[in-house]
PDB file of C-alpha atoms and ligand atoms in Angstrom:
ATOM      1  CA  UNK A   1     -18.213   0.651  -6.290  1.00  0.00           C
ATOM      2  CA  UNK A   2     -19.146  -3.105  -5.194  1.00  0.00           C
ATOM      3  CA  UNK A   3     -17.258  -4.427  -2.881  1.00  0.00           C
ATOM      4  CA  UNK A   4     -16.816  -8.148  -1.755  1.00  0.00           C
ATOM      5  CA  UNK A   5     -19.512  -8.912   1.076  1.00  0.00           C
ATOM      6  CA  UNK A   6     -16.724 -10.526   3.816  1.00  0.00           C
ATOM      7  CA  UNK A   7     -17.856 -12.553   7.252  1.00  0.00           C
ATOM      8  CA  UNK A   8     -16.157 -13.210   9.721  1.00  0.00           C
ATOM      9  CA  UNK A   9     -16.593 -15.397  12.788  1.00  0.00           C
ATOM     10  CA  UNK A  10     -14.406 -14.033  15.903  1.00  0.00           C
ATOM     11  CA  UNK A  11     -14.498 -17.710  18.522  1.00  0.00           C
ATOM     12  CA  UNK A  12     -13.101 -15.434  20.838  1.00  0.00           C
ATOM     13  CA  UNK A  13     -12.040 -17.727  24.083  1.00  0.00           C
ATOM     14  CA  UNK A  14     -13.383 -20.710  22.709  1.00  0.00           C
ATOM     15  CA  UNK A  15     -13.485 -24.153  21.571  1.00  0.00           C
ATOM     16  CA  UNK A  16     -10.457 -26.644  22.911  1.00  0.00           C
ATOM     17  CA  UNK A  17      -8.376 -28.189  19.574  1.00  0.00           C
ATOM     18  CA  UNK A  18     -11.041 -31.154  19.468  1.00  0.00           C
ATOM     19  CA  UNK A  19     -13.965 -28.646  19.701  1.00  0.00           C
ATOM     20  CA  UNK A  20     -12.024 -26.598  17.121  1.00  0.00           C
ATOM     21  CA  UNK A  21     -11.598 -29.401  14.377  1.00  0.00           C
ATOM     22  CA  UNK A  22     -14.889 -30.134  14.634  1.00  0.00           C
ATOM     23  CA  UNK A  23     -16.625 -26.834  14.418  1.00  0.00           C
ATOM     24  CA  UNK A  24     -13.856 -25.492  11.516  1.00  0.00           C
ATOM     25  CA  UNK A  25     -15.173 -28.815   9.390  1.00  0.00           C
ATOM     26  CA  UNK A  26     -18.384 -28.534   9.826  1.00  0.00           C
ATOM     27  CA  UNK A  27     -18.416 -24.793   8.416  1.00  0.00           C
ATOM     28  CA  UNK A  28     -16.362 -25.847   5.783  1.00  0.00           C
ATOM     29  CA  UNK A  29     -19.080 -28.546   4.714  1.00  0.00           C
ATOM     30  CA  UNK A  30     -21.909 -26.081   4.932  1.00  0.00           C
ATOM     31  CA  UNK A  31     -20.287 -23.460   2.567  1.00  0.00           C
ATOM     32  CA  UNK A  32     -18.835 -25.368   0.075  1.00  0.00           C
ATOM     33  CA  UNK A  33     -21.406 -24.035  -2.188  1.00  0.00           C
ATOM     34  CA  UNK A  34     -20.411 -20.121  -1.341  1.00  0.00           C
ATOM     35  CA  UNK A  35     -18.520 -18.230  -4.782  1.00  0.00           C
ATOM     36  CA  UNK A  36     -18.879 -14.481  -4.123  1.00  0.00           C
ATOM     37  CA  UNK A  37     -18.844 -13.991   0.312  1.00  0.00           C
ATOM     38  CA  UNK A  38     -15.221 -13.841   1.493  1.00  0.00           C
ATOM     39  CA  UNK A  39     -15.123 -16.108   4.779  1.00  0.00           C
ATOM     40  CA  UNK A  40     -12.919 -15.877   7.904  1.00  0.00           C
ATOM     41  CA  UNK A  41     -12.877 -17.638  10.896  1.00  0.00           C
ATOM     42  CA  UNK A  42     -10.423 -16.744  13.954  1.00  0.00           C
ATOM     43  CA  UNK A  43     -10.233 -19.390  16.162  1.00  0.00           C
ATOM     44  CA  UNK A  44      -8.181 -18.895  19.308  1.00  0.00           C
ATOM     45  CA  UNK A  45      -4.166 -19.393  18.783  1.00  0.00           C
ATOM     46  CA  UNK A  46      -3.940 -22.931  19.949  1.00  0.00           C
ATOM     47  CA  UNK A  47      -6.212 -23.841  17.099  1.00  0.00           C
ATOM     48  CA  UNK A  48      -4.837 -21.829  14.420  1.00  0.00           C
ATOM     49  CA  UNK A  49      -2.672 -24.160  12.687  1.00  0.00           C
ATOM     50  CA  UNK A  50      -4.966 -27.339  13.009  1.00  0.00           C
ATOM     51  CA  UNK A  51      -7.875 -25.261  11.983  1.00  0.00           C
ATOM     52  CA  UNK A  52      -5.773 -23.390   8.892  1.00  0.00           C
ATOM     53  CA  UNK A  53      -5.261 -27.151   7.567  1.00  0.00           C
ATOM     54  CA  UNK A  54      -8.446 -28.270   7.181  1.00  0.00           C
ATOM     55  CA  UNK A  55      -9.290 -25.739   5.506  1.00  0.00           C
ATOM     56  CA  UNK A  56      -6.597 -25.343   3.497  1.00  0.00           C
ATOM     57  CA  UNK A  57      -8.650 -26.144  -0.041  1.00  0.00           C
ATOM     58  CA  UNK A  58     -11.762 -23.986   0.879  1.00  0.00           C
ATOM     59  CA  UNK A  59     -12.742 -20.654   0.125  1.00  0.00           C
ATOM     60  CA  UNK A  60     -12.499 -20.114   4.095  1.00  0.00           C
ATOM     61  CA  UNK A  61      -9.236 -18.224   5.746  1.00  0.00           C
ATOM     62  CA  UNK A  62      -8.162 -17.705   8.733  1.00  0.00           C
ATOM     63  CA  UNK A  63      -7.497 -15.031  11.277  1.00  0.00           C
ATOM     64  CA  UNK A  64      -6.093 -14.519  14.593  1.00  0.00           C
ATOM     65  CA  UNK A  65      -7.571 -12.444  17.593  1.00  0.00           C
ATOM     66  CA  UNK A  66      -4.726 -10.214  18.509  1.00  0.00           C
ATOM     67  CA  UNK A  67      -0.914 -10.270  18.280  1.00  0.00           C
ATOM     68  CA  UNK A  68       2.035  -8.503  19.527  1.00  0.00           C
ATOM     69  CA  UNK A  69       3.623  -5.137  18.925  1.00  0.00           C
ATOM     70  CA  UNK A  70       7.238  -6.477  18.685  1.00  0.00           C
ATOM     71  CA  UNK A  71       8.633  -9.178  16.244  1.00  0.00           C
ATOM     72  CA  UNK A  72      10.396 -11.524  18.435  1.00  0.00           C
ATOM     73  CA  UNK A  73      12.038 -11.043  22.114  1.00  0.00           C
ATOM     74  CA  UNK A  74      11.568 -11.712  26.051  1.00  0.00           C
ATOM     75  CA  UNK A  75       7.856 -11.407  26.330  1.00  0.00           C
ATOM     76  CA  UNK A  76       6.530 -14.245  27.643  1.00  0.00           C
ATOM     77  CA  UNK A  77       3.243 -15.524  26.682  1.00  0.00           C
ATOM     78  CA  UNK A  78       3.237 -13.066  23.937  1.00  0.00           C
ATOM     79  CA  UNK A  79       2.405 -14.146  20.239  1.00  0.00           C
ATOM     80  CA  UNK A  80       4.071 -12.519  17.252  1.00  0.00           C
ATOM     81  CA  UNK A  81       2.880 -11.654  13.661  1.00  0.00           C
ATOM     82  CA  UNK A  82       5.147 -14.057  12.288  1.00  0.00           C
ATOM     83  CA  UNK A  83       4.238 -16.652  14.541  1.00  0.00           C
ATOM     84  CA  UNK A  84       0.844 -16.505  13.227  1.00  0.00           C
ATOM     85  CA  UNK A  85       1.823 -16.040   9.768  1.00  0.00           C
ATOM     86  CA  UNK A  86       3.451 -19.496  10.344  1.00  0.00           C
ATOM     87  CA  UNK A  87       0.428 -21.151  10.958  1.00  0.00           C
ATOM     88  CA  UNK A  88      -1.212 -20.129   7.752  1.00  0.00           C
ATOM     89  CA  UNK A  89      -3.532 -18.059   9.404  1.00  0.00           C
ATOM     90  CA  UNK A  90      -3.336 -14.239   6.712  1.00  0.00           C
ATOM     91  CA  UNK A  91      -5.087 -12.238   9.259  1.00  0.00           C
ATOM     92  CA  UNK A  92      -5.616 -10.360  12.277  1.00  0.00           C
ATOM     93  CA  UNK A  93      -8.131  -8.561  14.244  1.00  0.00           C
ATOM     94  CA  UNK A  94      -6.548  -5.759  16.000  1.00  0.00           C
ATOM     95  CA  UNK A  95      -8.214  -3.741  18.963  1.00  0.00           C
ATOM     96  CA  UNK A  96     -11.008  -5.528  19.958  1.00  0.00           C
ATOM     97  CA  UNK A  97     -12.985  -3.896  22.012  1.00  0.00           C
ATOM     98  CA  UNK A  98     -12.070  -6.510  24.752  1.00  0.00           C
ATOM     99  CA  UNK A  99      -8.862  -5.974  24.166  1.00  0.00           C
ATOM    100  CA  UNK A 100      -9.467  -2.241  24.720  1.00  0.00           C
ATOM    101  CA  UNK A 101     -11.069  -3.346  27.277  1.00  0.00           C
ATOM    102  CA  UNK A 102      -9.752  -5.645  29.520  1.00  0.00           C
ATOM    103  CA  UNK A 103      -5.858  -5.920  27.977  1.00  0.00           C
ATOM    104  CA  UNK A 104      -4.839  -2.100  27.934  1.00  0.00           C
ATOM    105  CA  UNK A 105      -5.268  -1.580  24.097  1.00  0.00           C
ATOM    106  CA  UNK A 106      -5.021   1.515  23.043  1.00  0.00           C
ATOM    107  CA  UNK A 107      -5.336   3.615  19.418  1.00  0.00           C
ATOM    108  CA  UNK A 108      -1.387   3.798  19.549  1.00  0.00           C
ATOM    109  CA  UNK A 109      -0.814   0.271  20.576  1.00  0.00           C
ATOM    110  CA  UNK A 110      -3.353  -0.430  18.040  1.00  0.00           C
ATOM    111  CA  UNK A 111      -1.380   1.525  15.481  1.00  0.00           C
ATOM    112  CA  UNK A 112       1.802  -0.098  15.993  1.00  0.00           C
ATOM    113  CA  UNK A 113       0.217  -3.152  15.742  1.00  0.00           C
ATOM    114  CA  UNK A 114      -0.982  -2.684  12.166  1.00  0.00           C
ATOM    115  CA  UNK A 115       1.935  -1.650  11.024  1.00  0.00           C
ATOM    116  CA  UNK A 116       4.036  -4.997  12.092  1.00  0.00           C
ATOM    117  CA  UNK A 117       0.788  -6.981  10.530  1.00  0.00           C
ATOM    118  CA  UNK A 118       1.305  -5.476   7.450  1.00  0.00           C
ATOM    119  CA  UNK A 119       4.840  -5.925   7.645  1.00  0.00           C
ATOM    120  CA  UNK A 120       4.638  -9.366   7.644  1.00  0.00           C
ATOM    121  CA  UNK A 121       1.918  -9.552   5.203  1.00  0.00           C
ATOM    122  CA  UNK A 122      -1.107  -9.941   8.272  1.00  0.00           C
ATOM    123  CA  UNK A 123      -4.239  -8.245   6.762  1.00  0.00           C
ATOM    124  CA  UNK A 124      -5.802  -6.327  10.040  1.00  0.00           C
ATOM    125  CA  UNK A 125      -9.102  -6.764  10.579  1.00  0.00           C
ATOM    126  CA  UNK A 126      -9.577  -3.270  12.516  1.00  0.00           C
ATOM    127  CA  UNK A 127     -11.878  -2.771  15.893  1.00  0.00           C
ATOM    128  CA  UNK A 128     -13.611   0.378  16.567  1.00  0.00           C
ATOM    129  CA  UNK A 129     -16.389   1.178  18.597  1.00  0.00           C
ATOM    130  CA  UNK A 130     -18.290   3.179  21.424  1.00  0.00           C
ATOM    131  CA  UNK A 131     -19.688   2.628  24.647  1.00  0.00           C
ATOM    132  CA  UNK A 132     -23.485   3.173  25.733  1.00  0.00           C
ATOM    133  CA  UNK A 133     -22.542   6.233  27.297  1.00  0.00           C
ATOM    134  CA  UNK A 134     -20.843   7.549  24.667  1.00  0.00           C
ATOM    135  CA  UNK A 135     -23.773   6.968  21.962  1.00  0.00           C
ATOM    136  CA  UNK A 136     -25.960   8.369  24.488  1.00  0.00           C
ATOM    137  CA  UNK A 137     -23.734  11.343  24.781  1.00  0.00           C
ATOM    138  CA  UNK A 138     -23.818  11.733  21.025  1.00  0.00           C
ATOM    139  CA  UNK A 139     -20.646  11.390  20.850  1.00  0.00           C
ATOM    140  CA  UNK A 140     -20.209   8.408  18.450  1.00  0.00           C
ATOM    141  CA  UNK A 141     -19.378  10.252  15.701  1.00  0.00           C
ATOM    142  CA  UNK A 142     -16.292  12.207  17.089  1.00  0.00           C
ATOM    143  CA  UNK A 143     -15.102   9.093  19.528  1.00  0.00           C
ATOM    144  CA  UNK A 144     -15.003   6.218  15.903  1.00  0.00           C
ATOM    145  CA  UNK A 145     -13.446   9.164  14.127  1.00  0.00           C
ATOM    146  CA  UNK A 146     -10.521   9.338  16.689  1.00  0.00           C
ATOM    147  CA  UNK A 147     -10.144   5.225  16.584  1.00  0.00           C
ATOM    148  CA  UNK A 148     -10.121   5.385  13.273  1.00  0.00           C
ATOM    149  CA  UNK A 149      -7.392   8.522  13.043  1.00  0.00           C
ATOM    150  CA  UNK A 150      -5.302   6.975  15.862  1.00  0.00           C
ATOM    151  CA  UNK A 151      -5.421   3.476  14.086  1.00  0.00           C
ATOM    152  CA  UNK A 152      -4.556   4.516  10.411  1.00  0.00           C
ATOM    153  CA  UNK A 153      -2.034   7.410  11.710  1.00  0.00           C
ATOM    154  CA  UNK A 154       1.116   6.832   9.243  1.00  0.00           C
ATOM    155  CA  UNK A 155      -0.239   4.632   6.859  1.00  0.00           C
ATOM    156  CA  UNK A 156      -0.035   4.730   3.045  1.00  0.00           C
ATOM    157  CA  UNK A 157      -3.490   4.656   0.746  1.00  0.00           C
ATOM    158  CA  UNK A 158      -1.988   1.168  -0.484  1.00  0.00           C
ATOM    159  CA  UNK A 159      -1.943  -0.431   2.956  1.00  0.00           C
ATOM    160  CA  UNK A 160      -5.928   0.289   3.053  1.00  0.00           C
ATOM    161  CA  UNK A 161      -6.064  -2.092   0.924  1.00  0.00           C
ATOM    162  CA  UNK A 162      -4.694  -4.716   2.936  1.00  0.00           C
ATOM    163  CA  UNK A 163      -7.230  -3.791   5.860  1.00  0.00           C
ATOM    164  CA  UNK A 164     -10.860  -4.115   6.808  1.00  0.00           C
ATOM    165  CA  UNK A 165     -12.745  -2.205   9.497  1.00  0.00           C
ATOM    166  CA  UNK A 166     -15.264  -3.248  11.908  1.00  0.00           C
ATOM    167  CA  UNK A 167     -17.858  -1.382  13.283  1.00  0.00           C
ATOM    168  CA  UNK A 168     -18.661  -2.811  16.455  1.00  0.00           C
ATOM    169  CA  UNK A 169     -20.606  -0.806  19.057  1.00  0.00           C
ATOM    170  CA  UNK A 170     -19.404  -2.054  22.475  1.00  0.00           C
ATOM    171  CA  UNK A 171     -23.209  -1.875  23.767  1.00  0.00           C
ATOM    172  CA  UNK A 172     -24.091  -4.608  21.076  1.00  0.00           C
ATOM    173  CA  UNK A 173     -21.454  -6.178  21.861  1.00  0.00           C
ATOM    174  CA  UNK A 174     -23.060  -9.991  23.193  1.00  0.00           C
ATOM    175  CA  UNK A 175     -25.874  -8.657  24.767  1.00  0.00           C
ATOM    176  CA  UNK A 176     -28.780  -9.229  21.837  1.00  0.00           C
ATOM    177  CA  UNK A 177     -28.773  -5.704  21.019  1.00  0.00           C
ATOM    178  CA  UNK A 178     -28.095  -5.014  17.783  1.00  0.00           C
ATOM    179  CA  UNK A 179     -27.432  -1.543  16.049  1.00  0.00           C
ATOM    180  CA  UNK A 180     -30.702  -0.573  13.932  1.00  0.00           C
ATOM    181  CA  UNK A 181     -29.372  -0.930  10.291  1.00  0.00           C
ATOM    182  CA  UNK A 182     -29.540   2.941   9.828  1.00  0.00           C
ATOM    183  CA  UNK A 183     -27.578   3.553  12.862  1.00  0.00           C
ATOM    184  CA  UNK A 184     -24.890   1.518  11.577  1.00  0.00           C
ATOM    185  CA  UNK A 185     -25.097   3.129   8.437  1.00  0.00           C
ATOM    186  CA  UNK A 186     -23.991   6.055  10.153  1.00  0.00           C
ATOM    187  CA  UNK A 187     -21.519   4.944  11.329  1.00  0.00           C
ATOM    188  CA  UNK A 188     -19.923   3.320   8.575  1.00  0.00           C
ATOM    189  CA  UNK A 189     -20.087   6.893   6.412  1.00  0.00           C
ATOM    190  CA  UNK A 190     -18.434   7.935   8.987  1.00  0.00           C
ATOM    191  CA  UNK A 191     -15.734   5.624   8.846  1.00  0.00           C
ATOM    192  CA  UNK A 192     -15.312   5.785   4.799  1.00  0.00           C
ATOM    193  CA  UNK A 193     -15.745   9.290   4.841  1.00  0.00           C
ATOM    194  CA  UNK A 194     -12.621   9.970   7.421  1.00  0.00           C
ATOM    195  CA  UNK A 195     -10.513   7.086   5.355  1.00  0.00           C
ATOM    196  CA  UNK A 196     -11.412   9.226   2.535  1.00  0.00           C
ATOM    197  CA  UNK A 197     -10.030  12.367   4.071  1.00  0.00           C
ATOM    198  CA  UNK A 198      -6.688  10.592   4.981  1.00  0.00           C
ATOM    199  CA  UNK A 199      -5.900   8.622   2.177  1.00  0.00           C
ATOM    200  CA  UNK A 200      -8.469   9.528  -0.905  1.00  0.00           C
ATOM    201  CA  UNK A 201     -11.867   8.613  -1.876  1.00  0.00           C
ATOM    202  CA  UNK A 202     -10.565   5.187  -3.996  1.00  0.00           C
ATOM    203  CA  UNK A 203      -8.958   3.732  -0.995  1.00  0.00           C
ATOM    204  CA  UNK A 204     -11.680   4.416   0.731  1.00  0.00           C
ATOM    205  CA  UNK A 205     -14.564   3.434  -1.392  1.00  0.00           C
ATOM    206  CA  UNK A 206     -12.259  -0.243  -1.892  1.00  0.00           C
ATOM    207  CA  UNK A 207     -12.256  -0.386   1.999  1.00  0.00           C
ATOM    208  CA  UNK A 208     -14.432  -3.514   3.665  1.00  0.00           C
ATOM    209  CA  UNK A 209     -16.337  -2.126   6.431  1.00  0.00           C
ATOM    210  CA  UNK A 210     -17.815  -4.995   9.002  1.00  0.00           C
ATOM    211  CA  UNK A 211     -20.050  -4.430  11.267  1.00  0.00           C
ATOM    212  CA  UNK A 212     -20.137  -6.773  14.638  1.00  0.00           C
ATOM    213  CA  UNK A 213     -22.152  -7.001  17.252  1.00  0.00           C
ATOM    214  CA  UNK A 214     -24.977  -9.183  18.194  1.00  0.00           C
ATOM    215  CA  UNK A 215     -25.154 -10.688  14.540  1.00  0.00           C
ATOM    216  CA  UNK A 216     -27.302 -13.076  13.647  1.00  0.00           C
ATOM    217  CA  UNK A 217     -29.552 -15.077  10.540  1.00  0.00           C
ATOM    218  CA  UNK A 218     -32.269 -12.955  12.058  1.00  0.00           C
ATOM    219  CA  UNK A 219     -30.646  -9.664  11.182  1.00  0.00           C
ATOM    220  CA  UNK A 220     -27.782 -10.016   9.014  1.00  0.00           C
ATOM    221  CA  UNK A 221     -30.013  -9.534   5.574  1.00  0.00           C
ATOM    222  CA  UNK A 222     -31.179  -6.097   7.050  1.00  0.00           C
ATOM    223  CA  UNK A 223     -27.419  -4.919   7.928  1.00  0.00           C
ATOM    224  CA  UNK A 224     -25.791  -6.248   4.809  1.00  0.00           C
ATOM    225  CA  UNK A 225     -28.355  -4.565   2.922  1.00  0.00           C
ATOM    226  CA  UNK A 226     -27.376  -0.989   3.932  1.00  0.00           C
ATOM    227  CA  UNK A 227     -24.681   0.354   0.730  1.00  0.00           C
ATOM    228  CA  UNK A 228     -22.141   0.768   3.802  1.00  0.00           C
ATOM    229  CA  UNK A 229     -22.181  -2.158   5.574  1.00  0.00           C
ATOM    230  CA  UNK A 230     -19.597  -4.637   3.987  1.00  0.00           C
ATOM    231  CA  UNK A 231     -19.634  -7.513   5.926  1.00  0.00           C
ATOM    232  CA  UNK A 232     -19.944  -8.943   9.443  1.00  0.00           C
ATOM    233  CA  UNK A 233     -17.631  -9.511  12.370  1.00  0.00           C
ATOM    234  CA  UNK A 234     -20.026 -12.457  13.872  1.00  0.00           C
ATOM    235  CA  UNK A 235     -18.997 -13.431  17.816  1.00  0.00           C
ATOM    236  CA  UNK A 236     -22.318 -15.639  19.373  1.00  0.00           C
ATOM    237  CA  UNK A 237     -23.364 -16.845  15.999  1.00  0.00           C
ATOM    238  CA  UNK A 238     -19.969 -17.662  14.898  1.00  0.00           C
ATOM    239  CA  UNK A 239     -19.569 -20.505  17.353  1.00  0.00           C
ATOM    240  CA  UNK A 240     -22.570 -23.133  15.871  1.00  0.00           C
ATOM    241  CA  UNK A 241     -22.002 -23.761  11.997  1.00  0.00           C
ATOM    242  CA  UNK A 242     -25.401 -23.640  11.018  1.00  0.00           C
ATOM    243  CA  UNK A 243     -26.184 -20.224  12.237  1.00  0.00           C
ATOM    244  CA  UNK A 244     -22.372 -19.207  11.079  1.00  0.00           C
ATOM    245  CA  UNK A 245     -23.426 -21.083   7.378  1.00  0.00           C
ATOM    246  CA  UNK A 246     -26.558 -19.188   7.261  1.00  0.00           C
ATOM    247  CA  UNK A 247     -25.169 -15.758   7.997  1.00  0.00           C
ATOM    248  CA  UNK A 248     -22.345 -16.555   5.264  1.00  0.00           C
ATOM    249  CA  UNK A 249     -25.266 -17.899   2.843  1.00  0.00           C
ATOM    250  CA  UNK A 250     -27.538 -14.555   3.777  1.00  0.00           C
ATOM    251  CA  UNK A 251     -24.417 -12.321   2.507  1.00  0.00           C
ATOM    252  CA  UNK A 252     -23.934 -14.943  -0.693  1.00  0.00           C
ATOM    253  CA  UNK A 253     -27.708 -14.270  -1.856  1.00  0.00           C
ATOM    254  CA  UNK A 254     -26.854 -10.729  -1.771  1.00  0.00           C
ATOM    255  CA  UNK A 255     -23.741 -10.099  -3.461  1.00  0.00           C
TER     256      UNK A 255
HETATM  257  P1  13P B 301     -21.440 -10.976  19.400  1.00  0.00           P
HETATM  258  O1  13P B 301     -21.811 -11.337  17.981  1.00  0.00           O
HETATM  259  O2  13P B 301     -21.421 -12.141  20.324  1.00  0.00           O
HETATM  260  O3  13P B 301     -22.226  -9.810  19.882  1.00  0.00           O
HETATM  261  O4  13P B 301     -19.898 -10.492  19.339  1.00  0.00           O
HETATM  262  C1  13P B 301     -19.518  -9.541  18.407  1.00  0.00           C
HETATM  263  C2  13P B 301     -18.050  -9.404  18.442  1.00  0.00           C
HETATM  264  O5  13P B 301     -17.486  -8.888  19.397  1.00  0.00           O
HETATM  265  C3  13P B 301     -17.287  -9.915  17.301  1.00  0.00           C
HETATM  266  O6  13P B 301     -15.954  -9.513  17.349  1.00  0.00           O
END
C-alpha cells in the first residue's frame, strides 16, 4: 500500500509573530512546486492564526503543539481543541516527548486528548518514544508498544484514519543523533504491527508513521526510503526554510 510521504516541522518554543510570518512565507515560497508530500508546520499558539492565513492557498497546513483535555472551563492558561480549530490550524501533536517530559503527560492524558481532537475534527499527530536507557535495556520494543496501546485505547479503526504516528526516540531527540534507518524501521513495524492487532491490518497499513528526531537534508532520503517510515516530524531543521524546503523536496522526489 503507498502511502502519502507527510513532513512536518514542530517550531516548538519558537519564533515571535514577526519571526513567524516571515519564516511561514518563506516555506511557502520554496514549496510551491511540491504535488505529492503532505506539509505541516506547527508553529507555537500565538502564531497559529497569522501563520494559518498566509498559508491559506498552499498545499501547507497547520498544526498545533499540544492542547487541552477539557473543552472549555476554569483552566487558566490552558488552550482548547476548539480554540485551535478556530484558528484554522486541522491538527495536533499530542504527547511530545517534552511534554512527557517536562508537563506531566502521560499515555492516559494522552488518550483523552485524542479523543477531544478527534471530536472536534483535530487530526493527532501522535508522540511515542524511548529513552537511552531504555533502548539500551532493549526494551524499545515493549515500552513504544505500551505508548502506542495506552494512546489508541478506545478508539475505532475509522479514527486511525484521522491520525499519524511519530516515532521519535527521545535520545535523538536535538542532540545530532539520529536513529540508523534500520533501527527505525524497527520500530515503525512495530508500531503498524500493534495498530494492526487493535484495529486490523487496513487501518493499519493506511496509517502515516513519522519518524522525528535529529532530521535533516543530510539524512532524510535514507529514512524516507525505509517501506515504514512515512514521513518526518522535523524540530532543528524545521526552523530555517531552506533546510525545511529541502527535507519537504527530498520526500517529493521520492513519492
Ligand atoms: P530535532 O529535529 O530538533 O531533533 O527535534 C525532533 C522533534 O522533537 C520533533 O518533534
Amino acid at each position: 500500500m503507498s502511502r502519502k510521504i507527510i513532513i512536518a516541522g514542530n517550531w516548538k518554543m519558537h519564533k515571535t509573530n514577526s519571526e513567524a510570518l516571515q519564516l511561514a512565507n518563506q516555506i511557502k515560497m520554496k514549496t510551491t512546486d511540491v504535488k505529492h508530500t503532505g506539509m505541516i508546520m506547527c508553529p507555537p499558539f500565538t502564531a497559529l492564526a497569522a501563520v494559518a492565513d498566509v498559508v491559506k492557498d498552499s498545499g501547507i497546513s497547520i498544526g498545533a503543539q499540544d492542547m487541552c483535555i477539557a473543552k472549555e472551563g476554569a483552566y487558566t492558561g490552558a488552550i482548547s481543541a476548539g480554540m485551535i480549530k478556530s484558528t484554522g490550524a486541522i491538527h495536533v501533536i499530542i504527547g511530545h516527548s517534552e511534554r512527557r517530559q517536562y508537563f506531566g503527560e502521560t499515555d492516559d492524558s494522552v488518550n483523552q486528548k485524542i479523543k477531544t481532537a478527534l471530536e472536534f475534527g483535530l487530526k493527532p499527530i501522535v508522540c511515542v518514544g524511548e529513552s537511552l536507557e531504555q533502548r539500551e535495556g532493549n526494551i524499545t520494543s515493549e515500552v513504544v508498544t505500551k505508548q502506542i496501546k495506552g494512546a489508541f485505547a478506545g478508539l475505532k479503526p475509522e479514527d486511525i484514519s484521522h491520525i499519524i504516528a511519530a516515532y521519535e526516540p527521545i535520545w535523538a531527540i536535538g542532540t545530532g543523533k539520529t536513529a540508523t534507518p534500520e533501527q527505525a524501521e524497527a520500530v515503525h513495524v512495530t508500531i503498524r504491527e500493534v495498530v494492526a492487532e487493535m484495529f486490523g491490518q487496513q487501518a493499519a497499513d493506511g496509517l502515516v508513521i513519522q519518524y522525528g528526531g535529529s532530521v535533516k537534508p543530510e539524512n532524510a532520503q535514507s529514512l524516507l526510503s525505509q517501506p515504514n517510515i512515512d514521513g518526518a516530524l522535523v524540530g532543528g531543521a524545521c526552523l530555517k526554510a531552506d533546510s525545511f524546503a529541502e527535507i519537504i523536496h527530498i520526500a517529493e522526489k521520492l513519492g
